[in-house]
XYZ file of C-alpha atoms in Angstrom:
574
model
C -20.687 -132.951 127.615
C -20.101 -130.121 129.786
C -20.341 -129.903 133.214
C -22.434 -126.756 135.599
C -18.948 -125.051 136.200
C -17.836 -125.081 132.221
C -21.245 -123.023 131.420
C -20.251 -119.821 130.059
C -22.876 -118.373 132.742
C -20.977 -119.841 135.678
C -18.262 -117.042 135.200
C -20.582 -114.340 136.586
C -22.488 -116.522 139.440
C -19.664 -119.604 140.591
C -16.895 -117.873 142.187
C -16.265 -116.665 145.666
C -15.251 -112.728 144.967
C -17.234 -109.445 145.061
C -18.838 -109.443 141.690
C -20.006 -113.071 141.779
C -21.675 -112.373 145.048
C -22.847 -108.658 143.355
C -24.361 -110.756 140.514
C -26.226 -113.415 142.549
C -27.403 -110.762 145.243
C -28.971 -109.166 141.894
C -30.128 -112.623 140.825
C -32.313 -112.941 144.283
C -33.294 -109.047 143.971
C -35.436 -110.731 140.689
C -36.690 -112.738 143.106
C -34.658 -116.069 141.883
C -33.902 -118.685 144.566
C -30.435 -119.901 143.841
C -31.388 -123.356 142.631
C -33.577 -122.243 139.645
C -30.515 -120.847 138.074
C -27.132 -121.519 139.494
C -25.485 -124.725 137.631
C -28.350 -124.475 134.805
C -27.651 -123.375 131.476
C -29.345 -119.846 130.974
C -30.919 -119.386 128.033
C -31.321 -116.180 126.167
C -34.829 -115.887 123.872
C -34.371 -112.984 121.684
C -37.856 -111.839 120.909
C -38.624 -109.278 118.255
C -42.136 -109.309 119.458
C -43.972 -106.049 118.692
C -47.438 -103.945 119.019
C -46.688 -102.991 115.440
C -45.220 -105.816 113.911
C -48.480 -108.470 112.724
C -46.211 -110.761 111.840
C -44.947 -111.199 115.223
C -48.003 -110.492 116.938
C -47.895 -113.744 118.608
C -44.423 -113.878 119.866
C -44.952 -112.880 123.157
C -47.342 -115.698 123.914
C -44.708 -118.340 121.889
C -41.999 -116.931 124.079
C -44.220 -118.430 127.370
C -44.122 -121.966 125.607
C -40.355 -121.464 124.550
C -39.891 -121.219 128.253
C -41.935 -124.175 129.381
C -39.297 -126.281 127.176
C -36.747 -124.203 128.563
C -37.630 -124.955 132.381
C -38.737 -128.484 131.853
C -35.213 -129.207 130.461
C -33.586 -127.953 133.473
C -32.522 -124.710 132.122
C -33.008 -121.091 133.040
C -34.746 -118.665 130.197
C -34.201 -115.334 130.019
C -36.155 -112.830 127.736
C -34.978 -110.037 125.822
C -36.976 -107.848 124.227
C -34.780 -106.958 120.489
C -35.695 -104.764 117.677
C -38.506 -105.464 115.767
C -38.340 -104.840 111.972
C -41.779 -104.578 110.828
C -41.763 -104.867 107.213
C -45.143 -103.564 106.940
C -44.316 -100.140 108.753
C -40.690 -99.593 108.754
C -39.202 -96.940 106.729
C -37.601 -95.726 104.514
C -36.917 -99.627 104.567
C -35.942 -102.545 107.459
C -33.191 -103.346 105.396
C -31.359 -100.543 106.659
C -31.825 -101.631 109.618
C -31.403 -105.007 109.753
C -27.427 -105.092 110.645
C -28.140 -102.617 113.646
C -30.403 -106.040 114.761
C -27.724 -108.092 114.244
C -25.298 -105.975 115.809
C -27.928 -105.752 118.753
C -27.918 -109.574 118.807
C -24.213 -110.105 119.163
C -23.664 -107.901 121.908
C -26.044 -108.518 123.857
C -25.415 -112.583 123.507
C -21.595 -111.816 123.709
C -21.973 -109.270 127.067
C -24.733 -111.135 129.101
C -24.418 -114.303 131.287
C -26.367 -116.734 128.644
C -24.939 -119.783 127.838
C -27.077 -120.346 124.665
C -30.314 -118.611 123.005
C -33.384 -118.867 121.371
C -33.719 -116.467 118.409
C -37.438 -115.867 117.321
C -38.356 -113.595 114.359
C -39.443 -113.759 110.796
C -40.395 -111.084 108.991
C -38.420 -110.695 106.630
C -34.989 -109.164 107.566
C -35.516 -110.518 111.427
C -34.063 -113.684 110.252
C -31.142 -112.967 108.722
C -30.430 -110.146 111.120
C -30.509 -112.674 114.555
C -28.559 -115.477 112.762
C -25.880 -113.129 111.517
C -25.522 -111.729 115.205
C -25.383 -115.677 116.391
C -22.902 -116.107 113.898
C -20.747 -113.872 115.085
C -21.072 -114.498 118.758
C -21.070 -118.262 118.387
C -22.872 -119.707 121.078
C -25.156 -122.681 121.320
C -28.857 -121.457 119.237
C -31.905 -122.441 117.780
C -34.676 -120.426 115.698
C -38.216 -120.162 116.370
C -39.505 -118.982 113.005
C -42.814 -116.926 113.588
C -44.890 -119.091 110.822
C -47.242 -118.178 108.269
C -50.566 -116.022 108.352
C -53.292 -118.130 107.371
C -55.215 -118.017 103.712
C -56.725 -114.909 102.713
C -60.002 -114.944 101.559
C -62.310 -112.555 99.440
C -65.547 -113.983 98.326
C -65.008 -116.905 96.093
C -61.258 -116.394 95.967
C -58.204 -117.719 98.028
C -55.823 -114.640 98.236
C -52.030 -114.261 98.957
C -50.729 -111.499 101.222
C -48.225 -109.004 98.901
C -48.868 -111.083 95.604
C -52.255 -110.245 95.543
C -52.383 -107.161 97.255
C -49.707 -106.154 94.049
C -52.237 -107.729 91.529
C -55.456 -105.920 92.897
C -53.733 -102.488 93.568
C -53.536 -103.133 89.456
C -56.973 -103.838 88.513
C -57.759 -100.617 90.862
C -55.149 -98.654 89.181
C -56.760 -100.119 85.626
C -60.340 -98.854 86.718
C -61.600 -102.627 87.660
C -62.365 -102.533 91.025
C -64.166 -99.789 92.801
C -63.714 -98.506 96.787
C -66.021 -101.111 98.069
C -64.154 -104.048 96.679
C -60.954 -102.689 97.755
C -62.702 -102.256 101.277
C -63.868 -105.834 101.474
C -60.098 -107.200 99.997
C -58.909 -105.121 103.136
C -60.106 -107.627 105.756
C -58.896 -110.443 103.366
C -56.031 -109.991 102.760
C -54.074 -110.963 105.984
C -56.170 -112.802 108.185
C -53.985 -113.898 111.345
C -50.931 -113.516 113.075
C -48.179 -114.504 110.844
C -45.833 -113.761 108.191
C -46.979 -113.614 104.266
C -48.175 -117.079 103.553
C -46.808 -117.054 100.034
C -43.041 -117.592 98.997
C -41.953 -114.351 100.399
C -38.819 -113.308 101.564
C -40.316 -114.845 105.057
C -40.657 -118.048 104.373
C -37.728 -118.181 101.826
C -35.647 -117.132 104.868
C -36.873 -119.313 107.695
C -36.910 -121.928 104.883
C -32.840 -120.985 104.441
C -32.841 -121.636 108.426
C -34.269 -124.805 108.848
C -32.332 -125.806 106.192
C -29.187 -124.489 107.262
C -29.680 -126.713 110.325
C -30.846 -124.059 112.718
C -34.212 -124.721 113.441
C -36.008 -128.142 114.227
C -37.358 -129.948 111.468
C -40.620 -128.707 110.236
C -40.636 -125.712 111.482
C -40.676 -123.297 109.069
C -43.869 -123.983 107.105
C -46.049 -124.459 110.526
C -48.877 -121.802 110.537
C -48.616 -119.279 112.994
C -51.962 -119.693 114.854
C -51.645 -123.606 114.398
C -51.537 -125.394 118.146
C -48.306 -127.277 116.481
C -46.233 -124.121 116.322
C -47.027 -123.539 120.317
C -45.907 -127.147 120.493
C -42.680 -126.319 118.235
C -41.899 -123.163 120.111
C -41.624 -125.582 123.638
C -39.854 -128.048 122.120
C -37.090 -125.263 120.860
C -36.966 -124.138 124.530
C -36.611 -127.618 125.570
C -33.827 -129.100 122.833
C -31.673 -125.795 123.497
C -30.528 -126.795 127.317
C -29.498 -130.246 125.138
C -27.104 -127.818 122.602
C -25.305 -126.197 125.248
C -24.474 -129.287 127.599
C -23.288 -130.280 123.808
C -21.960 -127.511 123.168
C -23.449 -127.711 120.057
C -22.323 -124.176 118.489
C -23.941 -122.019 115.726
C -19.962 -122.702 113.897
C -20.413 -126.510 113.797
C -23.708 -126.231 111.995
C -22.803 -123.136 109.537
C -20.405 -125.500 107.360
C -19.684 -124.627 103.608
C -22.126 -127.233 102.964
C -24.996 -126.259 104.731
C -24.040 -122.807 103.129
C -25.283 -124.660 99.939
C -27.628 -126.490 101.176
C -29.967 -123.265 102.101
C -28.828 -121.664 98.458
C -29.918 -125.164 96.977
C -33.532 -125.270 99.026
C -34.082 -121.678 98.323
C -34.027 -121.875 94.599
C -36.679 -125.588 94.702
C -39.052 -123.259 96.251
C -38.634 -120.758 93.851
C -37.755 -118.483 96.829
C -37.468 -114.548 97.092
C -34.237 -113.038 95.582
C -33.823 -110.987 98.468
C -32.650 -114.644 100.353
C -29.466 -113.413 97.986
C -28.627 -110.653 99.596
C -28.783 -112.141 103.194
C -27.603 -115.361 102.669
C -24.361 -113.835 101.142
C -23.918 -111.773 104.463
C -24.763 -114.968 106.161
C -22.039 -116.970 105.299
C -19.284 -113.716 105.200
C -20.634 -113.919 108.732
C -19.356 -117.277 109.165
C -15.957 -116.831 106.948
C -17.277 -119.066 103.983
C -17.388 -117.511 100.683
C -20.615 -117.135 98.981
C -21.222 -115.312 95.887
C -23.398 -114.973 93.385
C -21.741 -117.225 91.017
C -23.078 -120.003 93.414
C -25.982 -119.045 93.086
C -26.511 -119.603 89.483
C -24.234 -122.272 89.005
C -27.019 -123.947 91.675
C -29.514 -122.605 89.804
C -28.935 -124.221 86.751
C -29.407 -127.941 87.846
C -31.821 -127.125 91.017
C -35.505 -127.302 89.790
C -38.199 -125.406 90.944
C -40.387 -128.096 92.795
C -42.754 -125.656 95.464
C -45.873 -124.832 93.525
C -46.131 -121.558 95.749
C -47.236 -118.454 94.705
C -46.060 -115.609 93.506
C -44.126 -118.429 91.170
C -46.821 -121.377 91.290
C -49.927 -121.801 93.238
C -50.805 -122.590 96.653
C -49.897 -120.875 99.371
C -48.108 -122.334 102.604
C -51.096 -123.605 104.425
C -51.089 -125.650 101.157
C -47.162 -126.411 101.740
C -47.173 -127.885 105.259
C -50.308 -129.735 104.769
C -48.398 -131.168 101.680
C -45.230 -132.278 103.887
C -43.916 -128.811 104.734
C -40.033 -128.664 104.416
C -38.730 -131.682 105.062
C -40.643 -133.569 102.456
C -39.366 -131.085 100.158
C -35.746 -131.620 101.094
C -36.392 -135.180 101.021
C -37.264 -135.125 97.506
C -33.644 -132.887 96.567
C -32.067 -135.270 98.711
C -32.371 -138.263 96.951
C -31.575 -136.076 93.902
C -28.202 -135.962 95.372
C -28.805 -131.807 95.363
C -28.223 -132.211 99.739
C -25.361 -132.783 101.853
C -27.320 -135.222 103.848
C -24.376 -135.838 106.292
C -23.790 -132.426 108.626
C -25.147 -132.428 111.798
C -28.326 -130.024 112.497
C -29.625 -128.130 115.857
C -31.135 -131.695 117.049
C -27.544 -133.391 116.966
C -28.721 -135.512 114.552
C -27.455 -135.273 110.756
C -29.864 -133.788 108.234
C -30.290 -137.440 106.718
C -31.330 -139.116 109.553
C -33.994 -135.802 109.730
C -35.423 -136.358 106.896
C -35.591 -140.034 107.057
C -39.673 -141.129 106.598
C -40.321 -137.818 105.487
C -43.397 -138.073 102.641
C -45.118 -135.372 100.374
C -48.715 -136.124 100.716
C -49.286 -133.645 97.641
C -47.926 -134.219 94.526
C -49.373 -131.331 92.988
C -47.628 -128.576 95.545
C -44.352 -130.159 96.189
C -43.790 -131.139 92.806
C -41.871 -134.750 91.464
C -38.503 -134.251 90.062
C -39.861 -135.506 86.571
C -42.651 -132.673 86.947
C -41.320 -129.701 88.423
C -43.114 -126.426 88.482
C -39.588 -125.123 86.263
C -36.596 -127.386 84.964
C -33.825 -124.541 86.188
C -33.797 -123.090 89.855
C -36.441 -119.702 89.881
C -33.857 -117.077 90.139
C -31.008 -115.904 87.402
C -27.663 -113.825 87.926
C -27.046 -111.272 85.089
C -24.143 -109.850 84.235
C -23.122 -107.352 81.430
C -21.609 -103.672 80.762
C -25.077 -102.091 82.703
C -24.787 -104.833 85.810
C -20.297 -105.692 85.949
C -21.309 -106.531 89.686
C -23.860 -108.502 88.984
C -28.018 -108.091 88.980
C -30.817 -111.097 89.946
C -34.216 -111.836 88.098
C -37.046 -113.973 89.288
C -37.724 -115.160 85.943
C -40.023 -118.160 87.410
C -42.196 -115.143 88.117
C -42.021 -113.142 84.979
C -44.070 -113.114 81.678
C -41.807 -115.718 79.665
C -42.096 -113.432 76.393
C -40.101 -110.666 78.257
C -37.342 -113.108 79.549
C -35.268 -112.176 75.722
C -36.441 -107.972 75.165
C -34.427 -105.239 73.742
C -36.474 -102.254 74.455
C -35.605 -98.056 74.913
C -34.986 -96.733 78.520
C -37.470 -94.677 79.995
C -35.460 -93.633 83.386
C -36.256 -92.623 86.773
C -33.888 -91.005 89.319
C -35.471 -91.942 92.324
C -38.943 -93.246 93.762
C -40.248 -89.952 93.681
C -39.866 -88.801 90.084
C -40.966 -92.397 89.783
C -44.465 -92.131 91.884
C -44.648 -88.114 89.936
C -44.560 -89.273 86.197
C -45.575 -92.842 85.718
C -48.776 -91.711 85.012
C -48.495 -88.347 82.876
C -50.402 -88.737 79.826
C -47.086 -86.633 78.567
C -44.768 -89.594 79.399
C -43.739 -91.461 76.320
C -43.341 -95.398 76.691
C -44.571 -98.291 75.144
C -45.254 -102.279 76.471
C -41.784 -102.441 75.033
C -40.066 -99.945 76.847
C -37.437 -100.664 79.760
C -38.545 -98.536 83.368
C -35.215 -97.663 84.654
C -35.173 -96.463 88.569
C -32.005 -95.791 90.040
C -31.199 -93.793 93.359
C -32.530 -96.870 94.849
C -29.690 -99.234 96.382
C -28.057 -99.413 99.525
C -26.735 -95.680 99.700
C -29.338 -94.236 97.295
C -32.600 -95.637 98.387
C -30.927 -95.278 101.273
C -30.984 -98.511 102.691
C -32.204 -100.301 99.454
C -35.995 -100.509 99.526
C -38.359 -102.921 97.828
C -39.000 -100.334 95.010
C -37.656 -102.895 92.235
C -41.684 -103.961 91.221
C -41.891 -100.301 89.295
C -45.524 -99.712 88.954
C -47.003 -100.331 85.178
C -48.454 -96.884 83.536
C -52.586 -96.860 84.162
C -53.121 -96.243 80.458
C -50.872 -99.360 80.052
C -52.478 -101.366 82.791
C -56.009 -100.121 81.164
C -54.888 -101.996 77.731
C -54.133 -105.183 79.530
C -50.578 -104.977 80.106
C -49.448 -106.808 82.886
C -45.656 -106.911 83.137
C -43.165 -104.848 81.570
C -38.735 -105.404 81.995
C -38.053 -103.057 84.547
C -34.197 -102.501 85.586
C -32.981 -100.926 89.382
C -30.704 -100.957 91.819
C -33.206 -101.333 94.074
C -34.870 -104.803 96.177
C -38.298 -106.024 95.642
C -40.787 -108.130 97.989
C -40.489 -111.946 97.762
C -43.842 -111.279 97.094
C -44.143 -109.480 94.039
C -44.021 -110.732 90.144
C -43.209 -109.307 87.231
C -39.696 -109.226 84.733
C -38.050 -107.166 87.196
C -34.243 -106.731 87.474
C -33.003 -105.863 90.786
C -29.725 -105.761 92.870
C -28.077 -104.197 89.887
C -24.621 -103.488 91.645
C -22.643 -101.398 91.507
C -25.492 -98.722 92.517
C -26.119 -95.874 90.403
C -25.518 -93.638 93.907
C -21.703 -94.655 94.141
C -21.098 -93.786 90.019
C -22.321 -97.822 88.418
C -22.675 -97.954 85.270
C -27.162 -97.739 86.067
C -26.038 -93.833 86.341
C -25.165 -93.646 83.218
C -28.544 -94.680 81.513
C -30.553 -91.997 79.616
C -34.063 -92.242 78.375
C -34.268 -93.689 74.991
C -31.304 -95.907 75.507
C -31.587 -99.587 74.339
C -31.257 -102.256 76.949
C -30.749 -105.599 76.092
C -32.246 -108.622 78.844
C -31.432 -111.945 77.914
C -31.978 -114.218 80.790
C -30.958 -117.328 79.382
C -27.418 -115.886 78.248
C -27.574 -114.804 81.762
C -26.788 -111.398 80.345
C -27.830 -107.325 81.101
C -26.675 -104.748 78.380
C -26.765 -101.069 77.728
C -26.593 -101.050 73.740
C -24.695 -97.553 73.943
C -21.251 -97.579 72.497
C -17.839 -97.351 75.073
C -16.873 -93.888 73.265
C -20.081 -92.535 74.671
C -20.203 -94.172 77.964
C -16.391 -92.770 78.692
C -17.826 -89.223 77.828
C -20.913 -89.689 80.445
C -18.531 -91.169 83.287
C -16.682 -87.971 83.052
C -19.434 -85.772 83.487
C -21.422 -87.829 86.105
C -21.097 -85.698 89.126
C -21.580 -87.937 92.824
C -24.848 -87.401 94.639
C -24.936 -86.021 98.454
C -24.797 -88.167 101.281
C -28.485 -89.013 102.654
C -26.929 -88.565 106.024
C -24.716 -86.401 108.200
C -25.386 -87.927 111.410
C -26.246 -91.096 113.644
C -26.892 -94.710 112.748
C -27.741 -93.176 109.161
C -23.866 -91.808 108.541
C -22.440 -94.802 110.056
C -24.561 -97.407 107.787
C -23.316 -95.122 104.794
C -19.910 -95.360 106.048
C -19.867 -98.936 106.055
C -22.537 -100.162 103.681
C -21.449 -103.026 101.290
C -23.087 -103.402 97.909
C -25.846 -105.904 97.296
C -23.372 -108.432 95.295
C -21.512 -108.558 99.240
C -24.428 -109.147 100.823
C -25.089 -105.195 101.948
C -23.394 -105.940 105.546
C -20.882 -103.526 107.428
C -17.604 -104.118 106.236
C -16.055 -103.637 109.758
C -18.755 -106.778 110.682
C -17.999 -109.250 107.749
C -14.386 -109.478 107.849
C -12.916 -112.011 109.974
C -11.606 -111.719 113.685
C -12.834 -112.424 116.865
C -13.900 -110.121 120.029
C -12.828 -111.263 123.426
C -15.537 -112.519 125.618
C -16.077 -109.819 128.154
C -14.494 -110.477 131.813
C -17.517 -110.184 134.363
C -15.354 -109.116 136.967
């Protein structure tokens, strides 16, 4: 255990020279009395808490209860107010945005006097952003994950936020619904403060956290608005103080094992494949190697066991009223699919966490000898159109289209793509592949959710409801649909998706775990050669720099000079 003069904070407040005394006459200019700080551990909560963010809507109030724990520990909390990455608002994306959060999160944990921090977010790239700034400034932390929205409603129905919203922008497009139904789904859709309440990339991520060890068990699948969350959110304030008289270290809970841990409970929940992506940069974040080799290797003996939609279901109301996470990783763990022994943010090990957890729903967290799929709900392709790899959500796609040879109708860019879907002129089948590329991490720029390309009305009109559709682009952890994303390397920086011409065959085959262009090498050669590179999207400010740093999705998309290993000297506060 540490003692008051081994807290980081004591460095800028406990000695006798001009800056200490500088720092504490600015401590009582706050109107602090010296003993409701000096000799406590001061605790940083990172709040990305935002008038335009819904999802975090709530955040401010949670950040009062994070602080009751906080004081009645015997600590001292300290609020900062981060960058909020709305991904309801944000363009051209969040994701290009999301290492400048965790870039803001390093510094200002690494060049303030906090001995350890609260980190609250979770939509979408909010968590991965804070925890790969913890990572790399290594302090004592635990995450407050914002929670789920509650149900939507629209008359008789129970509605998910982005899965249904994609389904019923459809049957609009297809001439089903008229303005007043799409009025009335308006106010149904998202009903409280929250993040998406199905299997988005939200919950997939603060899912990954709490099973990574950094949040307190059962805390991901609380609803937001739900009086246990407030009690969650104190009880994070209070348990913090406990990590940093522990010193109890983001690097002692980030092993290899909890690495695979998160990739293990991410693919029973049949989680978003944009938890690929982030948990890569994760874990480069924390020198361990993660690729996505690990990813299906796990995937092929994990099985799908959350019956959430867009891939089953209920929704996570459903999920935490079922047993939430832990009763989940309870069932994996005595599957032997868990490293049961690391220790977690409580100090406990994850075994003795989950000990008398119990699914009180059979039918939502699913038995091992029932399980909403055999094989983990995302696939890694490879092949001649994808040598870096691509991803498919196949739990969530038509199962005829999982084997499809079909031609190429291509795209170069969102634009054309929004322009021509819909000319009568445009020639393409149920059969045909949509190819969009100009989409990745330097194209899009910044790698949107484009990757759900939009069926053809006249298409959607006959009934047809998915269609293989190929980019380099992302898609929501909401959407559905055959859709092959993440293709790296990008078409922007010359891969091989740049090559693709309309009436090209292209080969899926999911369970050879394979993505083909059926054009032969003498041809490809002669296209490389004339491919010409794009200009940069950028010529100045955070835009260049991302572009001059940018790694591609199979890297995790995180700034090289941030992923590779070394460590920063902690500032001198004289």
């Amino acid at each position: 255990m540490k003692g008051p003069d081994e807290l980081r904070s004591h460095r800028w407040y406990g000695g006798g020279d001009l800056r200490d005394f500088s720092h504490r006459t600015r401590a009582r200019q706050l109107g602090l009395n010296p003993s409701e700080h000096l000799g406590k551990p001061v605790i940083a909560i990172l709040n990305t808490w935002s008038d335009i963010n819904p999802c975090h809507m709530h955040l401010r109030e949670r950040a009062e209860q994070v602080k009751r724990g906080v004081w009645q520990a015997g600590g001292y909390p300290v609020e900062f107010p981060v960058a909020t990455l709305s991904e309801t608002y944000q363009k051209p994306t969040p994701m290009l945005y999301r290492n400048l959060l965790s870039m803001e999160t390093e510094e200002i944990l690494r060049s303030y006097p906090v001995d350890g921090a609260v980190l609250m977010g979770g939509c979408d790239k909010t968590t991965p952003a804070l925890l790969m700034g913890a990572a790399s400034a290594d302090l004592p932390v635990i995450f407050v994950p914002a929670g789920p929205m509650l149900r939507g409603h629209w008359r008789d129905e129970v509605l998910g936020s982005g899965t249904d919203m994609w389904k019923y922008w459809d049957d609009r497009r297809a001439g089903l619904l008229g303005d007043r139904e799409l009025a009335e789904l308006e106010t149904g859709l998202a009903r409280s403060p929250g993040t998406c309440m199905t299997m988005g990339t939200a919950s997939t991520m603060t899912s990954a956290a709490e099973a990574l060890g950094l949040s307190l068990p059962g805390a991901a699948a609380i609803p937001a608005v739900d009086s246990a969350h407030h009690r969650m959110a104190a009880a994070a304030g209070l348990r913090i103080v406990g990590m940093v008289w522990e010193d109890l270290r983001i690097s002692r809970i980030l092993s290899a094992e909890a690495y695979a841990d998160a990739v293990t409970t991410v693919l029973a929940l049949g989680g978003s494949t944009n938890a690929v992506i982030h948990l890569i940069a994760m874990a480069g974040r924390s020198a361990i190697p993660l690729g996505l080799d690990d990813f299906d290797s796990l995937a092929r003996r994990v099985p799908v066991l959350a019956n959430i939609r867009p891939g089953g279901e209920y929704l996570m109301e459903d999920f935490y009223y079922a047993g939430g996470l832990r009763a989940l990783l309870s069932r994996l763990a005595a599957l032997g699919l868990l490293h049961t022994g690391r220790v977690v943010a409580t100090g406990r090990t994850l075994g003795e966490e989950l000990d008398g957890a119990r699914v009180h729903n059979d039918d939502v967290i699913r038995p091992a000898g029932k399980p909403v799929a055999a094989e983990g709900g995302l696939a890694v392709l490879r092949g001649n159109l994808a040598p870096g790899g691509a991803v498919i959500k196949h739990i969530a796609a038509e199962p005829h289209l999982l084997r499809h040879t079909g031609p190429a109708v291509v795209f170069d860019g969102y634009r054309d793509l929004k322009r021509r879907i819909d000319d009568p002129a445009l020639e393409i089948t149920a059969d045909s592949v949509l190819v969009l590329r100009e989409a990745g991490p330097l194209g899009g720029p910044g790698m949107p959710e484009y990757g759900m390309l939009p069926i053809p009305e006249r298409l959607l009109a006959q009934g047809v409801r998915d269609m293989v559709r190929v980019s380099d682009a992302r898609m929501s952890g909401t959407s559905y649909g055959a859709c092959v994303l993440h293709v790296a390397p990008e078409s922007f920086v010359g891969g091989p998706l740049a090559l693709v011409r309309t009436g090209d065959p292209i080969t899926l085959d999911v369970p050879a775990r394979t993505l083909r262009l059926d054009v032969g090498e003498t041809e490809l050669r002669w296209r490389r050669a004339a491919w010409r590179p794009p200009e940069p999207r950028y010529e100045r400010g955070y835009g260049a720099l991302y572009a001059a740093h940018i790694t591609q999705a199979d890297q995790g998309c995180d700034f090289d000079f941030l992923a590779r290993p070394g460590v920063n000297p902690e500032p001198d506060p004289h």
